[in-house]
DNA sequence: CTGTTAGCGCTTTCAG
DNA sequence: CTGAAAGCGCTAACAG
């Protein structure tokens, strides 16, 4: 025996049909009001709106999504949440989505393309309107789905490569290169690098490569180089600078892959009585507020994380269909001279 | 004329029916394999799995959600993403959700209950399995929906109040009170407070109230108090300490509502040649890593943000139905003595 | 500007 | 352990 209609439905959850009945219109008319789509007489709209308010109607997005084969969900895949960089990106995305009907679903990949692929596939089950992810490198399977899906795609942070649809970011190689040029020009000659395990972070590697290229051009090279296993952190930066100076006492500047670690470097200097810039240049990456609030503002490169997220989401909203032309947006970066290099 | 069946469907998007046909079973059997639910013969399962792999089948969660009136979405409403505290909470939630089928949908309320209400209602349209939000204060409408909804609810950060279902966090009043007792015991008597606009942040206010209560008990009071408009930041903390010392030069300790601002205070001390602790105690809240990496580790209270998020999500997953008893989990906090107070 | 009809892809219920 | 039938709540495509 077939179950009775609505047998398992929560009696106090009104549906669009209830709204329509109360307003004395058809379902589809009520639907048009809810979605603000199509021509509706003001009087009709008012009646439907009143019915919605009276019943406390909440649309069922699953039903809408099924019927229209599309959703208001935007999948966001980020490498990490520990690093403030990605919350900043997410903040930008969220800002662009406020006042729109779109909602971000977020996943964290731990910089692992296989995890990225797995999460991507599970997100696609929601028929998202768009997918945002970091970087231009994905597994072949992921790339295939991104290429062929009926959704917009934005690849963030990096623009050195061939995007699926939209890329928003900066050239990390160039940033590393400019770091090298800048520091050479300021008179530094004996370079050290205090990084983290690079396998996981394409962009840190690109900056590192750019830095080395600039040094090579100037007839220089990295005299010393240390890396921590595991995630980067301020305390790691502090210990790493101590270690690198023990091995190579003659350095006159040390470059870090990010501000967190560079601040650890500054803290080591304070602790060890080393005067930043005069005795040892310290250079970071990201341009975090806290680095600029220090007594000696950190010398670094300002990446525009919030802007990257915001620009990407805005671009994605411009058109539901993927345009014929790919878009690459370079948000650039600023060298912050600061007081530590 | 009615449209043809599947007329607008992407031809290369296989459905469960396609999988079933290829595997030579009925739809519902294929569905059981996909959901790992109900008894299935191993041989049947294997055939279905092979068909899924061959077709590259991705389930349509909207259809599933509609049919089962439930979803694998977990709504997460956070006050902010600027403050590292909430990305930490989110990280905890995400950690608990890894390896489960649940996916977080996130919204940002800007500490505004009306925005919280609006986002909550739009999230409920997805029939989430659970809702996670911050604090115990919501609009009456939001509270009504939370009470009556068919989903689990976790209210995070704060446990001083009456939760809807589960509360996970700590007593902020108590933390403020303990801060006061701790500092009085360490010999401080002339207290200043350098805060931010309190209207927006219930928990900072509770700590402030607790601090004042402890001082009152000791026959003391806040001699000076300054607040910044706008969001808290390190640079704001730095400027604020300068301002408060100008107005009340005799202070021997200044309490900040969080570590970000307290670090700004330290930076002002370094800049102005004031020795933290000896000449002026500085006390924060949160126990951020960066504060502990400083040459003088910040004196502060460690809040367990990651643990709060993780515990809440784990608890929520324990049972789909809301239990008769409410649960309050106190994750506590640690006083970090540090070197600045 | 409004309504009719069919169906989105899946899961529930109950029977075998 | 497997299947048949019905329907979740909404919207596309037309016609009026």
XYZ file of C-alpha atoms (C1' of nucleotides) in Angstrom:
714
model
C 0.000 0.000 0.000
C 1.425 3.388 -0.919
C 1.995 5.725 1.953
C -0.432 8.558 2.365
C 0.582 11.859 0.884
C 2.750 13.831 3.256
C 2.481 11.043 5.770
C 5.976 11.570 7.091
C 6.055 15.312 6.711
C 6.286 17.578 9.695
C 2.791 18.977 9.957
C 3.980 22.452 10.865
C 6.365 22.832 7.943
C 4.382 24.696 5.330
C 5.153 24.177 1.673
C 4.840 26.433 -1.292
C 1.443 24.849 -2.006
C 0.219 25.997 1.411
C 1.392 29.503 0.678
C -0.270 29.466 -2.721
C -3.552 28.207 -1.312
C -3.619 30.831 1.406
C -2.835 33.569 -1.085
C -5.361 32.244 -3.546
C -2.895 31.797 -6.396
C -1.247 28.879 -8.159
C 1.959 27.247 -6.959
C 3.988 28.649 -9.769
C 2.876 32.185 -9.041
C 3.910 31.818 -5.441
C 7.178 30.350 -6.665
C 7.762 33.389 -8.853
C 7.301 35.674 -5.909
C 9.688 33.683 -3.777
C 12.336 33.766 -6.462
C 11.564 37.351 -7.588
C 11.496 36.051 -11.111
C 9.119 36.800 -13.930
C 6.363 39.384 -14.092
C 4.103 39.571 -11.044
C 1.370 42.108 -10.297
C 2.154 44.126 -7.211
C -1.111 43.163 -5.575
C -0.464 39.467 -6.144
C 3.037 39.738 -4.811
C 1.764 41.452 -1.705
C -0.764 38.718 -1.029
C 1.810 35.979 -1.472
C 4.286 37.790 0.726
C 1.625 38.122 3.406
C 0.902 34.410 3.207
C 4.605 33.610 3.474
C 4.914 35.769 6.557
C 1.804 34.338 8.148
C 2.880 30.743 7.663
C 6.538 31.319 8.386
C 7.281 29.595 5.107
C 10.860 28.499 4.452
C 11.517 27.323 0.891
C 12.936 23.865 0.429
C 16.135 24.419 -1.519
C 16.642 20.729 -2.173
C 13.391 20.609 -4.091
C 14.233 23.803 -5.927
C 17.656 22.536 -6.740
C 16.320 19.253 -8.027
C 13.717 20.898 -10.212
C 16.060 23.457 -11.694
C 19.239 21.367 -11.705
C 21.223 24.116 -10.122
C 21.859 25.440 -6.668
C 22.837 28.539 -4.770
C 25.765 26.740 -3.227
C 29.325 27.741 -3.962
C 31.954 25.143 -3.188
C 35.110 26.538 -1.640
C 38.141 24.302 -1.300
C 40.974 25.739 0.751
C 44.339 24.181 1.557
C 44.246 25.113 5.223
C 42.565 27.178 7.872
C 45.543 27.424 10.213
C 47.238 29.978 8.075
C 45.387 33.303 8.345
C 45.799 33.693 4.601
C 42.890 31.419 3.798
C 40.429 32.784 6.311
C 41.230 36.134 4.688
C 40.404 34.729 1.272
C 37.238 33.224 2.660
C 36.321 36.569 4.167
C 36.649 38.145 0.745
C 34.463 35.479 -0.805
C 31.915 35.877 1.932
C 31.845 39.627 1.502
C 31.057 39.275 -2.189
C 28.323 36.743 -1.414
C 26.567 38.799 1.258
C 23.337 40.167 -0.197
C 23.312 37.448 -2.814
C 21.514 34.138 -2.463
C 24.761 32.185 -2.630
C 26.185 30.276 0.275
C 29.702 28.900 0.580
C 30.266 25.250 1.440
C 33.791 24.834 2.572
C 36.302 22.038 2.487
C 39.930 21.845 3.594
C 42.416 19.931 1.493
C 45.583 20.056 3.624
C 47.462 20.943 0.434
C 46.786 17.415 -0.830
C 45.443 17.095 -4.405
C 43.926 13.709 -3.633
C 41.950 15.088 -0.729
C 40.999 17.991 -2.963
C 39.666 15.556 -5.542
C 37.670 13.610 -3.000
C 36.070 16.718 -1.528
C 35.410 18.171 -4.959
C 33.465 15.105 -6.022
C 31.402 15.134 -2.873
C 30.667 18.816 -3.383
C 29.599 18.298 -6.982
C 26.759 16.161 -5.667
C 25.089 19.452 -4.691
C 25.227 20.843 -8.215
C 27.022 23.973 -7.053
C 26.757 27.167 -9.043
C 30.499 27.599 -8.811
C 33.645 26.012 -7.442
C 36.496 27.987 -5.944
C 39.797 26.328 -5.271
C 43.403 27.241 -4.631
C 46.125 26.914 -7.185
C 46.201 25.599 -10.708
C 47.352 22.087 -9.999
C 44.747 19.400 -9.516
C 44.523 15.674 -10.104
C 43.613 14.624 -13.642
C 40.213 13.434 -12.422
C 39.541 16.697 -10.653
C 40.646 18.672 -13.657
C 38.364 16.650 -15.905
C 35.356 17.334 -13.716
C 36.249 20.996 -13.517
C 36.570 21.228 -17.285
C 33.316 19.515 -18.091
C 31.069 20.621 -15.250
C 28.116 22.953 -15.621
C 29.428 25.433 -13.111
C 31.837 28.300 -12.980
C 35.341 27.684 -11.666
C 37.767 30.070 -10.030
C 41.314 29.095 -9.199
C 42.824 31.406 -6.627
C 46.194 32.672 -5.422
C 48.296 31.767 -8.408
C 48.222 32.960 -12.005
C 51.272 31.188 -13.393
C 49.521 28.534 -15.436
C 46.479 27.663 -17.472
C 43.198 28.039 -15.577
C 39.984 26.154 -16.273
C 37.850 29.281 -16.292
C 38.988 32.151 -14.063
C 42.255 32.618 -12.211
C 42.662 35.358 -9.627
C 45.914 35.922 -7.846
C 49.489 36.954 -8.350
C 52.712 35.554 -9.702
C 54.527 33.978 -6.818
C 57.639 33.394 -8.857
C 57.731 37.086 -9.677
C 57.223 38.013 -6.026
C 60.196 35.868 -5.063
C 62.228 37.365 -7.870
C 61.328 40.896 -6.827
C 62.224 40.078 -3.247
C 65.686 39.075 -4.386
C 66.166 42.139 -6.569
C 64.915 44.432 -3.830
C 67.238 43.021 -1.215
C 70.250 42.982 -3.508
C 69.580 46.590 -4.360
C 69.502 47.422 -0.658
C 72.994 46.057 -0.356
C 72.457 42.576 1.011
C 74.805 39.939 -0.325
C 74.932 36.998 2.015
C 71.510 35.350 1.787
C 69.919 32.695 3.930
C 66.510 31.063 3.551
C 64.496 29.696 6.463
C 61.539 27.773 5.094
C 59.173 24.927 5.650
C 58.760 21.657 3.842
C 58.109 22.793 0.349
C 56.509 19.752 -1.181
C 53.168 20.821 0.170
C 53.105 24.413 -0.930
C 53.484 25.174 -4.623
C 53.375 28.875 -4.078
C 56.107 28.999 -1.460
C 58.208 26.947 -3.841
C 57.559 29.349 -6.706
C 58.663 32.281 -4.571
C 61.746 30.378 -3.524
C 62.582 29.644 -7.157
C 62.071 33.293 -8.089
C 64.323 34.398 -5.270
C 67.090 32.081 -6.407
C 66.754 33.283 -9.972
C 67.210 36.897 -8.873
C 70.239 36.002 -6.799
C 71.753 34.080 -9.649
C 71.308 37.051 -11.951
C 73.220 39.143 -9.422
C 75.979 36.569 -9.220
C 74.898 35.478 -5.763
C 73.466 32.373 -4.200
C 71.817 31.133 -1.050
C 74.600 30.539 1.417
C 72.480 28.715 3.909
C 69.083 27.147 3.934
C 67.072 25.455 6.655
C 63.630 23.976 6.670
C 61.270 22.812 9.352
C 59.192 19.743 8.943
C 55.547 20.306 9.607
C 53.535 23.463 9.410
C 55.070 26.878 9.540
C 54.663 28.853 12.739
C 56.178 31.770 14.535
C 57.956 29.602 17.037
C 59.365 27.491 14.206
C 60.682 30.654 12.558
C 62.330 31.693 15.769
C 64.107 28.379 16.272
C 65.014 28.143 12.628
C 66.753 31.497 12.553
C 68.763 30.534 15.582
C 69.771 27.294 13.870
C 70.675 28.885 10.576
C 72.810 31.552 12.230
C 74.673 28.925 14.154
C 75.548 27.122 10.939
C 76.225 30.231 8.878
C 77.091 33.144 11.161
C 78.091 35.404 8.312
C 74.637 35.908 6.776
C 73.469 39.452 6.306
C 69.858 38.701 5.380
C 67.406 35.842 5.863
C 64.267 35.416 3.772
C 61.257 33.596 5.195
C 58.358 32.066 3.274
C 55.796 34.028 5.264
C 55.341 36.690 7.912
C 54.528 34.249 10.691
C 57.939 32.696 10.442
C 59.655 36.028 9.801
C 58.193 37.402 13.017
C 59.667 34.430 14.807
C 62.953 35.547 13.246
C 62.509 39.040 14.637
C 61.755 37.604 18.065
C 64.972 35.629 17.926
C 66.856 38.791 17.022
C 65.372 40.657 19.973
C 66.215 37.768 22.236
C 69.763 37.407 20.939
C 70.489 41.125 20.823
C 70.740 41.285 17.047
C 69.590 44.546 15.481
C 67.317 43.801 12.541
C 68.327 45.467 9.277
C 71.653 46.830 10.563
C 73.035 43.486 11.616
C 70.647 41.160 9.858
C 67.936 41.726 7.312
C 64.661 39.839 7.861
C 62.123 39.559 5.059
C 58.709 37.876 5.071
C 55.695 37.419 2.854
C 52.018 38.320 3.199
C 52.000 41.690 4.896
C 50.042 40.672 7.996
C 48.740 43.504 10.150
C 50.534 42.254 13.213
C 53.900 42.469 11.495
C 53.209 46.085 10.657
C 52.212 46.854 14.246
C 55.629 45.849 15.580
C 58.024 48.530 16.792
C 60.069 47.808 13.696
C 57.509 47.068 10.981
C 58.355 43.894 9.138
C 59.842 44.172 5.654
C 57.652 41.988 3.506
C 55.424 41.658 0.480
C 51.755 42.453 0.812
C 49.609 39.820 -0.844
C 46.015 40.804 -1.399
C 44.172 37.876 0.036
C 40.881 39.503 0.823
C 40.821 41.102 -2.611
C 41.570 37.792 -4.290
C 38.608 36.125 -2.613
C 36.283 39.014 -3.207
C 37.251 39.531 -6.830
C 36.908 35.863 -7.624
C 33.442 35.559 -6.133
C 32.301 38.730 -7.877
C 33.592 37.551 -11.220
C 31.896 34.219 -10.763
C 28.565 35.909 -10.149
C 28.733 37.928 -13.341
C 27.466 35.137 -15.500
C 26.120 31.728 -14.805
C 27.556 30.352 -18.038
C 31.234 29.826 -18.539
C 32.450 32.331 -21.134
C 34.415 31.244 -24.181
C 37.446 33.195 -23.033
C 39.385 32.354 -19.897
C 39.994 35.200 -17.486
C 43.202 35.832 -15.579
C 43.158 38.596 -13.005
C 46.412 39.724 -11.510
C 45.756 41.341 -8.160
C 49.447 42.105 -7.808
C 51.374 42.760 -4.621
C 53.223 45.560 -2.895
C 56.717 45.527 -1.512
C 56.560 46.861 2.027
C 59.971 48.323 2.716
C 59.454 48.184 6.460
C 62.252 48.444 8.981
C 63.696 44.966 9.197
C 65.513 44.802 5.875
C 3.426 20.500 -24.925
C 5.239 18.954 -21.999
C 8.971 18.769 -22.344
C 10.470 15.423 -23.129
C 11.796 13.406 -20.256
C 15.310 14.475 -19.379
C 15.163 16.999 -22.168
C 17.309 19.511 -20.328
C 19.550 17.040 -18.611
C 23.198 16.850 -19.381
C 23.469 13.665 -21.394
C 26.740 12.650 -19.801
C 25.542 12.962 -16.222
C 24.560 9.447 -15.249
C 21.823 8.910 -12.689
C 21.236 6.161 -10.237
C 18.905 4.517 -12.768
C 21.784 4.297 -15.235
C 23.938 2.652 -12.602
C 21.161 0.218 -11.709
C 20.552 -0.723 -15.320
C 24.239 -1.331 -15.984
C 24.527 -3.439 -12.837
C 21.353 -5.311 -13.651
C 19.601 -4.428 -10.390
C 16.755 -2.168 -9.371
C 17.183 1.487 -8.503
C 16.622 0.929 -4.857
C 19.291 -1.721 -4.649
C 21.785 0.607 -6.252
C 20.669 3.288 -3.825
C 21.324 0.974 -0.887
C 24.842 0.363 -2.090
C 25.502 4.070 -2.510
C 24.272 4.820 0.978
C 25.765 1.646 2.538
C 22.407 1.047 4.116
C 20.394 -2.118 4.460
C 21.398 -5.685 3.656
C 23.169 -6.206 0.340
C 24.817 -9.347 -0.980
C 28.517 -8.861 -1.511
C 28.295 -9.901 -5.142
C 25.519 -7.397 -5.814
C 27.419 -4.642 -4.095
C 30.475 -5.380 -6.171
C 28.532 -5.181 -9.411
C 26.929 -1.895 -8.445
C 30.253 -0.446 -7.348
C 31.758 -1.441 -10.674
C 28.934 0.264 -12.519
C 29.390 3.402 -10.440
C 33.074 3.484 -11.249
C 32.517 2.808 -14.924
C 29.965 5.578 -15.320
C 31.684 8.024 -12.992
C 28.394 8.346 -11.193
C 27.995 11.236 -8.770
C 24.864 11.059 -6.615
C 22.507 13.992 -6.719
C 22.274 15.108 -3.115
C 19.391 17.472 -3.822
C 17.245 14.562 -4.928
C 18.351 12.495 -1.965
C 17.718 15.319 0.393
C 14.267 15.922 -1.017
C 13.285 12.294 -0.815
C 14.571 11.775 2.689
C 13.849 15.253 4.076
C 17.303 15.499 5.524
C 20.746 16.456 4.374
C 24.413 15.975 5.107
C 24.899 19.696 5.467
C 25.888 21.265 8.750
C 25.198 24.965 9.068
C 27.929 26.909 10.804
C 27.276 30.504 11.803
C 30.303 32.397 13.024
C 30.521 35.998 14.227
C 33.652 36.786 12.262
C 36.527 35.407 10.279
C 38.961 38.251 10.962
C 39.658 37.057 14.435
C 41.749 33.866 14.299
C 39.542 32.462 17.050
C 36.763 31.496 14.672
C 38.892 29.934 11.966
C 40.288 27.841 14.820
C 36.791 26.778 15.830
C 36.001 26.032 12.212
C 39.142 23.966 11.965
C 37.980 21.908 14.901
C 34.583 21.388 13.323
C 36.158 20.444 10.052
C 38.463 17.961 11.735
C 35.511 16.193 13.330
C 33.676 16.133 9.998
C 36.541 14.700 7.947
C 35.767 11.065 7.150
C 32.060 11.665 7.694
C 29.588 12.559 4.980
C 28.851 15.928 6.524
C 29.818 19.210 4.971
C 29.881 22.591 6.649
C 28.065 25.517 5.108
C 29.332 28.674 6.660
C 27.888 32.073 7.323
C 29.307 35.133 9.048
C 27.085 37.199 11.311
C 29.324 40.154 12.213
C 28.186 39.687 15.810
C 24.722 40.859 14.759
C 21.758 38.718 15.918
C 19.593 40.017 13.094
C 22.106 38.937 10.494
C 22.388 35.661 12.342
C 18.634 35.202 12.080
C 18.581 35.984 8.383
C 21.390 33.572 7.590
C 19.913 30.896 9.829
C 16.623 30.992 7.947
C 18.343 30.782 4.605
C 20.386 27.830 5.845
C 17.328 26.002 7.134
C 16.117 25.854 3.551
C 18.700 23.082 3.070
C 17.285 20.970 5.888
C 20.642 20.748 7.604
C 21.440 17.850 9.893
C 22.734 20.283 12.487
C 23.271 23.950 13.172
C 26.292 25.314 14.967
C 26.333 28.882 16.166
C 28.203 31.078 18.601
C 26.839 32.167 21.916
C 23.525 31.634 23.623
C 21.818 34.850 22.618
C 19.714 34.849 19.498
C 16.675 36.720 18.264
C 13.316 35.332 19.420
C 12.583 34.177 15.859
C 15.922 32.429 15.582
C 15.479 30.829 18.982
C 12.007 29.594 17.995
C 13.339 27.945 14.855
C 16.214 26.425 16.764
C 13.860 25.031 19.404
C 11.401 23.512 16.971
C 13.619 22.402 14.127
C 14.313 18.805 13.235
C 18.051 19.163 13.568
C 20.664 19.164 16.264
C 21.925 22.473 17.599
C 25.245 23.354 19.183
C 25.915 26.738 20.712
C 29.613 27.384 21.073
C 32.076 29.439 23.097
C 29.859 30.278 26.031
C 28.206 28.100 28.662
C 26.702 30.753 30.924
C 23.054 30.346 29.958
C 20.398 27.960 28.784
C 21.235 26.203 25.526
C 18.747 24.824 23.023
C 20.435 21.451 22.789
C 24.199 21.380 23.309
C 26.521 24.086 24.584
C 30.289 23.728 24.333
C 32.636 26.343 25.675
C 33.778 28.010 28.838
C 32.572 30.560 31.323
C 33.842 33.904 30.165
C 32.708 35.630 33.327
C 34.752 33.154 35.336
C 37.773 33.685 33.092
C 37.584 37.425 33.695
C 37.151 36.847 37.399
C 40.130 34.499 37.535
C 42.196 37.022 35.608
C 41.469 39.613 38.279
C 42.231 37.257 41.163
C 45.415 36.072 39.509
C 46.736 39.559 38.919
C 45.790 40.796 42.382
C 47.596 37.830 43.859
C 50.660 38.728 41.843
C 50.674 42.110 43.528
C 49.061 44.346 40.942
C 46.802 47.039 42.334
C 46.367 49.835 39.820
C 44.336 48.318 36.990
C 43.603 49.650 33.539
C 41.461 48.087 30.816
C 42.061 48.654 27.111
C 39.143 47.209 25.205
C 37.020 47.478 22.120
C 33.409 48.441 21.686
C 31.695 45.914 23.848
C 28.149 46.019 22.518
C 29.112 43.617 19.800
C 30.872 40.977 21.833
C 28.959 39.338 24.676
C 31.886 37.240 25.703
C 34.361 40.106 26.000
C 31.750 41.874 28.111
C 31.336 38.851 30.373
C 35.092 38.700 30.948
C 35.130 42.412 31.663
C 32.330 41.990 34.201
C 34.131 39.090 35.839
C 37.314 41.112 36.068
C 35.515 43.990 37.759
C 33.857 41.637 40.201
C 37.224 40.212 41.232
C 38.677 43.678 41.674
C 35.702 44.780 43.723
C 36.124 41.796 46.010
C 39.715 42.850 46.551
C 38.642 46.402 47.307
C 40.031 47.653 44.006
C 38.601 49.117 40.851
C 39.524 49.955 37.303
C 41.379 53.207 37.463
C 41.345 53.799 33.742
C 39.532 52.368 30.797
C 39.788 53.049 27.095
C 37.999 51.550 24.157
C 38.517 51.647 20.429
C 35.646 51.866 18.064
C 35.691 49.270 15.368
C 37.331 45.892 15.351
C 40.141 44.961 17.661
C 43.611 44.753 16.178
C 47.213 44.768 17.244
C 47.776 48.291 16.071
C 44.676 49.432 17.954
C 46.039 47.814 21.109
C 49.317 49.594 20.653
C 47.719 53.013 20.267
C 45.267 52.358 23.047
C 47.956 51.531 25.579
C 49.775 54.709 24.701
C 46.554 56.678 25.186
C 45.623 55.061 28.469
C 49.082 55.612 29.944
C 48.946 59.249 29.009
C 45.690 59.662 30.886
C 46.606 57.470 33.829
C 50.367 57.224 34.144
C 50.234 55.458 37.494
C 48.798 52.140 36.264
C 50.708 49.013 37.145
C 48.769 46.572 34.949
C 46.565 46.762 31.852
C 44.170 43.998 30.835
C 43.208 43.552 27.191
C 40.206 41.686 25.807
C 42.374 39.507 23.600
C 45.945 38.626 22.690
C 45.959 40.623 19.474
C 45.448 43.842 21.343
C 47.706 42.781 24.199
C 50.540 42.201 21.747
C 50.011 45.727 20.509
C 50.438 46.734 24.133
C 53.734 44.877 24.328
C 54.897 46.545 21.138
C 54.110 49.923 22.646
C 56.118 48.989 25.739
C 59.107 47.995 23.618
C 58.818 51.205 21.658
C 58.436 53.383 24.756
C 61.115 51.637 26.757
C 58.713 50.233 29.348
C 59.699 46.849 30.811
C 56.669 44.546 30.782
C 55.820 42.999 34.142
C 58.358 44.982 36.162
C 57.042 48.376 35.131
C 53.694 47.420 33.679
C 51.766 44.174 33.622
C 50.127 43.230 30.314
C 47.478 40.535 30.203
C 45.556 39.158 27.202
C 43.083 36.449 26.350
C 43.155 33.478 23.967
C 46.657 32.108 24.215
C 47.627 32.571 20.566
C 50.791 30.824 19.453
C 52.396 34.013 18.308
C 52.109 35.568 21.736
C 53.915 32.590 23.208
C 56.687 32.856 20.619
C 57.636 36.363 21.719
C 60.863 36.890 23.651
C 58.675 37.546 26.690
C 55.751 35.130 26.324
C 52.469 36.904 26.790
C 50.602 36.406 30.058
C 47.140 35.345 29.043
C 44.367 32.792 29.263
C 44.342 29.888 26.865
C 40.906 29.306 25.398
C 40.436 25.983 23.665
C 38.962 27.032 20.368
C 39.912 24.051 18.262
C 38.672 21.709 20.981
C 35.381 23.571 21.243
C 34.706 23.171 17.538
C 35.809 19.576 17.434
C 33.897 18.530 20.539
C 30.721 20.207 19.360
C 30.761 18.555 15.965
C 31.537 15.163 17.488
C 28.696 15.468 19.985
C 26.326 16.479 17.235
C 27.183 13.390 15.242
C 26.430 11.050 18.101
C 22.738 11.018 17.474
C 20.551 12.421 14.802
C 17.689 12.971 17.238
C 17.805 15.647 19.872
C 18.059 13.960 23.264
C 15.645 14.792 26.071
C 18.468 16.186 28.194
C 20.447 19.241 27.262
C 24.217 18.904 27.290
C 26.662 21.491 28.562
C 30.341 20.792 28.016
C 32.871 22.968 29.770
C 36.140 22.851 27.886
C 37.718 25.122 30.477
C 40.757 27.304 30.081
C 44.298 27.606 31.374
C 45.974 30.598 32.897
C 49.299 31.079 31.131
C 51.537 32.848 33.596
C 53.861 34.061 30.882
C 56.390 36.836 31.340
C 54.422 40.023 30.821
C 52.427 40.110 34.057
C 0.387 38.686 -15.881
C -1.119 33.763 -14.450
C -1.992 28.762 -14.721
C -1.496 23.617 -16.223
C 1.158 19.733 -16.606
C 4.921 16.891 -16.068
C 8.911 15.520 -14.016
C 13.821 16.568 -11.626
C 16.558 11.846 -9.106
C 16.189 9.867 -5.263
C 14.273 7.240 -1.008
C 10.265 5.587 1.641
C 7.008 1.965 2.533
C 5.632 -2.395 2.249
C 5.671 -6.892 0.053
C 8.000 -10.663 -1.385
C 18.303 -9.991 0.497
C 15.615 -7.493 -3.439
C 11.913 -4.939 -5.830
C 7.493 -1.944 -7.300
C 5.101 2.052 -6.762
C 4.522 6.497 -5.071
C 5.818 10.922 -4.027
C 9.285 14.461 -1.585
C 8.483 20.203 -2.981
C 9.606 22.722 -6.413
C 10.234 24.814 -11.305
C 10.653 24.490 -16.774
C 7.986 24.932 -20.594
C 4.552 26.194 -22.652
C -0.430 28.160 -23.359
C -3.666 31.429 -22.322
